[in-house]
PDB file of C-alpha atoms in Angstrom:
ATOM      1  CA  UNK A   1     -58.747-106.688  -7.784  1.00 57.00           C
ATOM      2  CA  UNK A   2     -59.069-107.110  -3.773  1.00 66.00           C
ATOM      3  CA  UNK A   3     -62.296-105.552  -2.421  1.00 69.00           C
ATOM      4  CA  UNK A   4     -60.010-103.630   0.473  1.00 72.00           C
ATOM      5  CA  UNK A   5     -57.752-102.677  -2.110  1.00 71.00           C
ATOM      6  CA  UNK A   6     -60.521-101.039  -4.413  1.00 74.00           C
ATOM      7  CA  UNK A   7     -61.749 -99.185  -1.207  1.00 70.00           C
ATOM      8  CA  UNK A   8     -58.434 -98.041  -0.031  1.00 69.00           C
ATOM      9  CA  UNK A   9     -58.205 -96.712  -3.835  1.00 71.00           C
ATOM     10  CA  UNK A  10     -61.112 -94.725  -3.951  1.00 74.00           C
ATOM     11  CA  UNK A  11     -60.320 -93.251  -0.698  1.00 69.00           C
ATOM     12  CA  UNK A  12     -57.128 -92.434  -1.370  1.00 70.00           C
ATOM     13  CA  UNK A  13     -58.512 -90.642  -4.759  1.00 69.00           C
ATOM     14  CA  UNK A  14     -61.540 -88.685  -3.112  1.00 66.00           C
ATOM     15  CA  UNK A  15     -58.623 -87.618  -0.133  1.00 67.00           C
ATOM     16  CA  UNK A  16     -56.946 -86.411  -3.377  1.00 72.00           C
ATOM     17  CA  UNK A  17     -59.896 -84.472  -4.576  1.00 68.00           C
ATOM     18  CA  UNK A  18     -61.100 -82.687  -1.319  1.00 62.00           C
ATOM     19  CA  UNK A  19     -57.633 -81.829  -0.377  1.00 66.00           C
ATOM     20  CA  UNK A  20     -57.688 -80.081  -4.000  1.00 69.00           C
ATOM     21  CA  UNK A  21     -61.319 -78.909  -3.368  1.00 65.00           C
ATOM     22  CA  UNK A  22     -59.896 -77.509   0.145  1.00 65.00           C
ATOM     23  CA  UNK A  23     -56.803 -75.489  -1.345  1.00 67.00           C
ATOM     24  CA  UNK A  24     -57.638 -74.410  -4.717  1.00 63.00           C
ATOM     25  CA  UNK A  25     -59.056 -70.749  -3.155  1.00 56.00           C
ATOM     26  CA  UNK A  26     -55.399 -70.480  -0.940  1.00 55.00           C
ATOM     27  CA  UNK A  27     -53.340 -70.302  -3.784  1.00 52.00           C
ATOM     28  CA  UNK A  28     -52.566 -66.688  -4.304  1.00 51.00           C
ATOM     29  CA  UNK A  29     -52.259 -67.744  -8.272  1.00 52.00           C
ATOM     30  CA  UNK A  30     -55.558 -68.548  -8.932  1.00 51.00           C
ATOM     31  CA  UNK A  31     -57.176 -65.918  -6.834  1.00 51.00           C
ATOM     32  CA  UNK A  32     -58.365 -63.565  -9.884  1.00 54.00           C
ATOM     33  CA  UNK A  33     -60.749 -61.569  -8.134  1.00 55.00           C
ATOM     34  CA  UNK A  34     -58.668 -59.521  -6.188  1.00 54.00           C
ATOM     35  CA  UNK A  35     -57.356 -56.557  -8.472  1.00 56.00           C
ATOM     36  CA  UNK A  36     -54.201 -54.490  -7.894  1.00 55.00           C
ATOM     37  CA  UNK A  37     -54.030 -50.834  -8.071  1.00 53.00           C
ATOM     38  CA  UNK A  38     -52.555 -49.430 -11.367  1.00 51.00           C
ATOM     39  CA  UNK A  39     -50.069 -46.817 -10.683  1.00 51.00           C
ATOM     40  CA  UNK A  40     -52.605 -44.146 -11.554  1.00 49.00           C
ATOM     41  CA  UNK A  41     -54.621 -45.165  -8.244  1.00 52.00           C
ATOM     42  CA  UNK A  42     -51.314 -44.867  -6.071  1.00 60.00           C
ATOM     43  CA  UNK A  43     -51.424 -42.340  -3.518  1.00 68.00           C
ATOM     44  CA  UNK A  44     -48.645 -39.806  -3.888  1.00 79.00           C
ATOM     45  CA  UNK A  45     -46.978 -38.631  -0.547  1.00 80.00           C
ATOM     46  CA  UNK A  46     -48.083 -34.766  -0.084  1.00 81.00           C
ATOM     47  CA  UNK A  47     -45.348 -33.713   2.042  1.00 83.00           C
ATOM     48  CA  UNK A  48     -47.161 -29.973   2.336  1.00 84.00           C
ATOM     49  CA  UNK A  49     -50.653 -31.720   3.842  1.00 86.00           C
ATOM     50  CA  UNK A  50     -49.041 -34.118   5.887  1.00 86.00           C
ATOM     51  CA  UNK A  51     -46.663 -31.329   7.975  1.00 87.00           C
ATOM     52  CA  UNK A  52     -50.479 -29.977   8.488  1.00 89.00           C
ATOM     53  CA  UNK A  53     -51.814 -33.159  10.227  1.00 89.00           C
ATOM     54  CA  UNK A  54     -48.844 -33.903  11.767  1.00 89.00           C
ATOM     55  CA  UNK A  55     -49.148 -30.359  13.369  1.00 91.00           C
ATOM     56  CA  UNK A  56     -52.692 -30.951  14.267  1.00 92.00           C
ATOM     57  CA  UNK A  57     -51.876 -34.619  16.083  1.00 91.00           C
ATOM     58  CA  UNK A  58     -49.044 -32.556  17.709  1.00 92.00           C
ATOM     59  CA  UNK A  59     -51.722 -29.786  18.776  1.00 93.00           C
ATOM     60  CA  UNK A  60     -54.043 -32.174  19.966  1.00 93.00           C
ATOM     61  CA  UNK A  61     -50.905 -33.861  21.971  1.00 92.00           C
ATOM     62  CA  UNK A  62     -49.969 -30.771  23.396  1.00 92.00           C
ATOM     63  CA  UNK A  63     -53.378 -29.676  24.590  1.00 92.00           C
ATOM     64  CA  UNK A  64     -53.608 -33.490  26.263  1.00 91.00           C
ATOM     65  CA  UNK A  65     -49.630 -33.066  27.512  1.00 90.00           C
ATOM     66  CA  UNK A  66     -51.438 -29.627  29.797  1.00 90.00           C
ATOM     67  CA  UNK A  67     -53.587 -31.556  32.005  1.00 89.00           C
ATOM     68  CA  UNK A  68     -50.474 -33.242  33.105  1.00 87.00           C
ATOM     69  CA  UNK A  69     -48.376 -31.839  35.975  1.00 87.00           C
ATOM     70  CA  UNK A  70     -45.254 -30.918  34.421  1.00 83.00           C
ATOM     71  CA  UNK A  71     -43.103 -32.573  36.977  1.00 84.00           C
ATOM     72  CA  UNK A  72     -44.842 -36.200  35.610  1.00 84.00           C
ATOM     73  CA  UNK A  73     -43.653 -35.447  32.132  1.00 85.00           C
ATOM     74  CA  UNK A  74     -40.674 -37.904  32.887  1.00 85.00           C
ATOM     75  CA  UNK A  75     -43.118 -40.600  33.928  1.00 84.00           C
ATOM     76  CA  UNK A  76     -44.270 -42.707  31.210  1.00 83.00           C
ATOM     77  CA  UNK A  77     -47.408 -43.571  33.559  1.00 87.00           C
ATOM     78  CA  UNK A  78     -48.797 -40.455  33.683  1.00 87.00           C
ATOM     79  CA  UNK A  79     -49.184 -39.887  29.984  1.00 87.00           C
ATOM     80  CA  UNK A  80     -48.908 -43.416  28.248  1.00 90.00           C
ATOM     81  CA  UNK A  81     -52.553 -42.992  26.557  1.00 91.00           C
ATOM     82  CA  UNK A  82     -51.959 -39.739  25.284  1.00 91.00           C
ATOM     83  CA  UNK A  83     -48.710 -40.571  24.096  1.00 92.00           C
ATOM     84  CA  UNK A  84     -50.374 -43.473  22.147  1.00 93.00           C
ATOM     85  CA  UNK A  85     -52.837 -41.627  20.350  1.00 93.00           C
ATOM     86  CA  UNK A  86     -50.505 -39.369  19.206  1.00 92.00           C
ATOM     87  CA  UNK A  87     -48.169 -41.868  17.700  1.00 91.00           C
ATOM     88  CA  UNK A  88     -51.462 -43.441  16.518  1.00 92.00           C
ATOM     89  CA  UNK A  89     -52.592 -40.231  15.083  1.00 91.00           C
ATOM     90  CA  UNK A  90     -48.873 -39.648  13.035  1.00 90.00           C
ATOM     91  CA  UNK A  91     -49.245 -43.507  11.585  1.00 91.00           C
ATOM     92  CA  UNK A  92     -52.568 -43.315  10.364  1.00 91.00           C
ATOM     93  CA  UNK A  93     -52.315 -39.562   9.265  1.00 87.00           C
ATOM     94  CA  UNK A  94     -49.438 -40.763   7.242  1.00 88.00           C
ATOM     95  CA  UNK A  95     -50.669 -43.774   5.796  1.00 87.00           C
ATOM     96  CA  UNK A  96     -53.836 -41.803   4.541  1.00 86.00           C
ATOM     97  CA  UNK A  97     -51.836 -38.921   2.973  1.00 84.00           C
ATOM     98  CA  UNK A  98     -50.090 -41.953   0.906  1.00 84.00           C
ATOM     99  CA  UNK A  99     -46.814 -41.337   3.078  1.00 86.00           C
ATOM    100  CA  UNK A 100     -44.952 -44.440   4.299  1.00 84.00           C
ATOM    101  CA  UNK A 101     -44.052 -44.065   8.065  1.00 82.00           C
ATOM    102  CA  UNK A 102     -42.282 -43.081   9.545  1.00 79.00           C
ATOM    103  CA  UNK A 103     -40.936 -41.220   6.981  1.00 85.00           C
ATOM    104  CA  UNK A 104     -38.163 -37.845   7.701  1.00 87.00           C
ATOM    105  CA  UNK A 105     -40.305 -35.623   8.105  1.00 86.00           C
ATOM    106  CA  UNK A 106     -42.552 -37.468  10.526  1.00 87.00           C
ATOM    107  CA  UNK A 107     -39.752 -38.197  12.371  1.00 90.00           C
ATOM    108  CA  UNK A 108     -38.421 -34.781  12.516  1.00 89.00           C
ATOM    109  CA  UNK A 109     -41.534 -33.663  13.873  1.00 89.00           C
ATOM    110  CA  UNK A 110     -41.509 -36.501  16.685  1.00 90.00           C
ATOM    111  CA  UNK A 111     -38.288 -35.099  17.344  1.00 91.00           C
ATOM    112  CA  UNK A 112     -39.403 -31.490  17.951  1.00 91.00           C
ATOM    113  CA  UNK A 113     -42.181 -32.455  19.901  1.00 90.00           C
ATOM    114  CA  UNK A 114     -40.178 -35.109  21.992  1.00 88.00           C
ATOM    115  CA  UNK A 115     -37.426 -32.024  22.711  1.00 88.00           C
ATOM    116  CA  UNK A 116     -39.943 -29.874  23.946  1.00 87.00           C
ATOM    117  CA  UNK A 117     -41.682 -32.113  26.620  1.00 86.00           C
ATOM    118  CA  UNK A 118     -38.950 -34.757  27.303  1.00 84.00           C
ATOM    119  CA  UNK A 119     -35.833 -32.721  26.974  1.00 82.00           C
ATOM    120  CA  UNK A 120     -34.557 -32.825  30.674  1.00 79.00           C
ATOM    121  CA  UNK A 121     -35.942 -36.471  31.123  1.00 79.00           C
ATOM    122  CA  UNK A 122     -32.491 -37.934  30.346  1.00 70.00           C
ATOM    123  CA  UNK A 123     -31.285 -40.221  33.092  1.00 65.00           C
ATOM    124  CA  UNK A 124     -28.304 -39.146  35.395  1.00 64.00           C
ATOM    125  CA  UNK A 125     -25.078 -40.497  34.079  1.00 65.00           C
ATOM    126  CA  UNK A 126     -24.081 -43.563  35.687  1.00 66.00           C
ATOM    127  CA  UNK A 127     -20.873 -43.509  37.876  1.00 74.00           C
ATOM    128  CA  UNK A 128     -18.818 -46.766  36.639  1.00 79.00           C
ATOM    129  CA  UNK A 129     -16.839 -47.902  39.417  1.00 85.00           C
ATOM    130  CA  UNK A 130     -13.886 -50.862  39.439  1.00 86.00           C
ATOM    131  CA  UNK A 131     -14.900 -53.944  41.434  1.00 87.00           C
ATOM    132  CA  UNK A 132     -12.584 -54.335  44.735  1.00 91.00           C
ATOM    133  CA  UNK A 133      -9.243 -55.325  44.269  1.00 92.00           C
ATOM    134  CA  UNK A 134     -10.128 -59.452  45.773  1.00 93.00           C
ATOM    135  CA  UNK A 135     -12.985 -59.640  43.804  1.00 93.00           C
ATOM    136  CA  UNK A 136     -11.206 -58.456  40.534  1.00 92.00           C
ATOM    137  CA  UNK A 137      -8.198 -61.028  41.358  1.00 94.00           C
ATOM    138  CA  UNK A 138     -10.925 -64.134  41.515  1.00 94.00           C
ATOM    139  CA  UNK A 139     -12.497 -62.387  38.127  1.00 93.00           C
ATOM    140  CA  UNK A 140      -8.877 -62.835  36.386  1.00 95.00           C
ATOM    141  CA  UNK A 141      -7.700 -65.765  38.175  1.00 95.00           C
ATOM    142  CA  UNK A 142     -10.845 -68.058  37.743  1.00 96.00           C
ATOM    143  CA  UNK A 143     -10.531 -68.158  33.620  1.00 96.00           C
ATOM    144  CA  UNK A 144      -6.589 -68.232  33.297  1.00 96.00           C
ATOM    145  CA  UNK A 145      -6.509 -71.325  35.123  1.00 96.00           C
ATOM    146  CA  UNK A 146      -9.610 -73.080  33.701  1.00 97.00           C
ATOM    147  CA  UNK A 147      -7.450 -72.162  30.197  1.00 96.00           C
ATOM    148  CA  UNK A 148      -4.548 -73.869  31.629  1.00 96.00           C
ATOM    149  CA  UNK A 149      -6.336 -77.111  32.786  1.00 97.00           C
ATOM    150  CA  UNK A 150      -8.078 -77.341  29.632  1.00 96.00           C
ATOM    151  CA  UNK A 151      -4.737 -76.863  27.610  1.00 96.00           C
ATOM    152  CA  UNK A 152      -3.153 -79.398  29.944  1.00 95.00           C
ATOM    153  CA  UNK A 153      -6.135 -81.889  29.308  1.00 93.00           C
ATOM    154  CA  UNK A 154      -5.934 -81.772  25.412  1.00 92.00           C
ATOM    155  CA  UNK A 155      -2.215 -82.132  25.571  1.00 91.00           C
ATOM    156  CA  UNK A 156      -2.635 -85.160  28.187  1.00 88.00           C
ATOM    157  CA  UNK A 157      -5.573 -86.795  25.765  1.00 86.00           C
ATOM    158  CA  UNK A 158      -3.543 -86.227  22.875  1.00 86.00           C
ATOM    159  CA  UNK A 159      -0.437 -88.441  24.360  1.00 84.00           C
ATOM    160  CA  UNK A 160      -2.617 -90.864  25.742  1.00 78.00           C
ATOM    161  CA  UNK A 161      -4.761 -91.541  22.918  1.00 69.00           C
ATOM    162  CA  UNK A 162      -3.270 -95.056  22.207  1.00 67.00           C
ATOM    163  CA  UNK A 163      -4.551 -96.030  25.577  1.00 66.00           C
ATOM    164  CA  UNK A 164      -8.088 -94.474  25.273  1.00 58.00           C
ATOM    165  CA  UNK A 165      -9.154 -95.735  22.057  1.00 57.00           C
TER     166      UNK A 165
END
């Protein structure tokens, strides 16, 4: 056997061996040290305790919002961190209680907070107006003409297919 061929074979085997060593710990089936929780270890959502914790998060939010002028309640830049803390509190608390987030109970509490603080923050209704007649005519006329031109082009090309080939 040629020396270069033997060297290439050895490098190939060494590469496969190193690849196997590097990837053996990355497979989920080979990770036997990871313990999956048994059904008895899984937390069950305690909705009563969750409601109490949500009210605690809400009380902190209400206290912090009292430091913000009520005229600025609709301007998110004035209370973004307070709202972020409230949202994080509800999420972490729900997960700590073994509940998923957002669940219907948490959503209803957050909606009640929104109704209390942000009820009057809806935007004014936008009055939609029709464009002027000249603009409307152009907006209708251009697509119709393009459609007719494309149809004429397809018909002309189909009749002239013997010349185009």
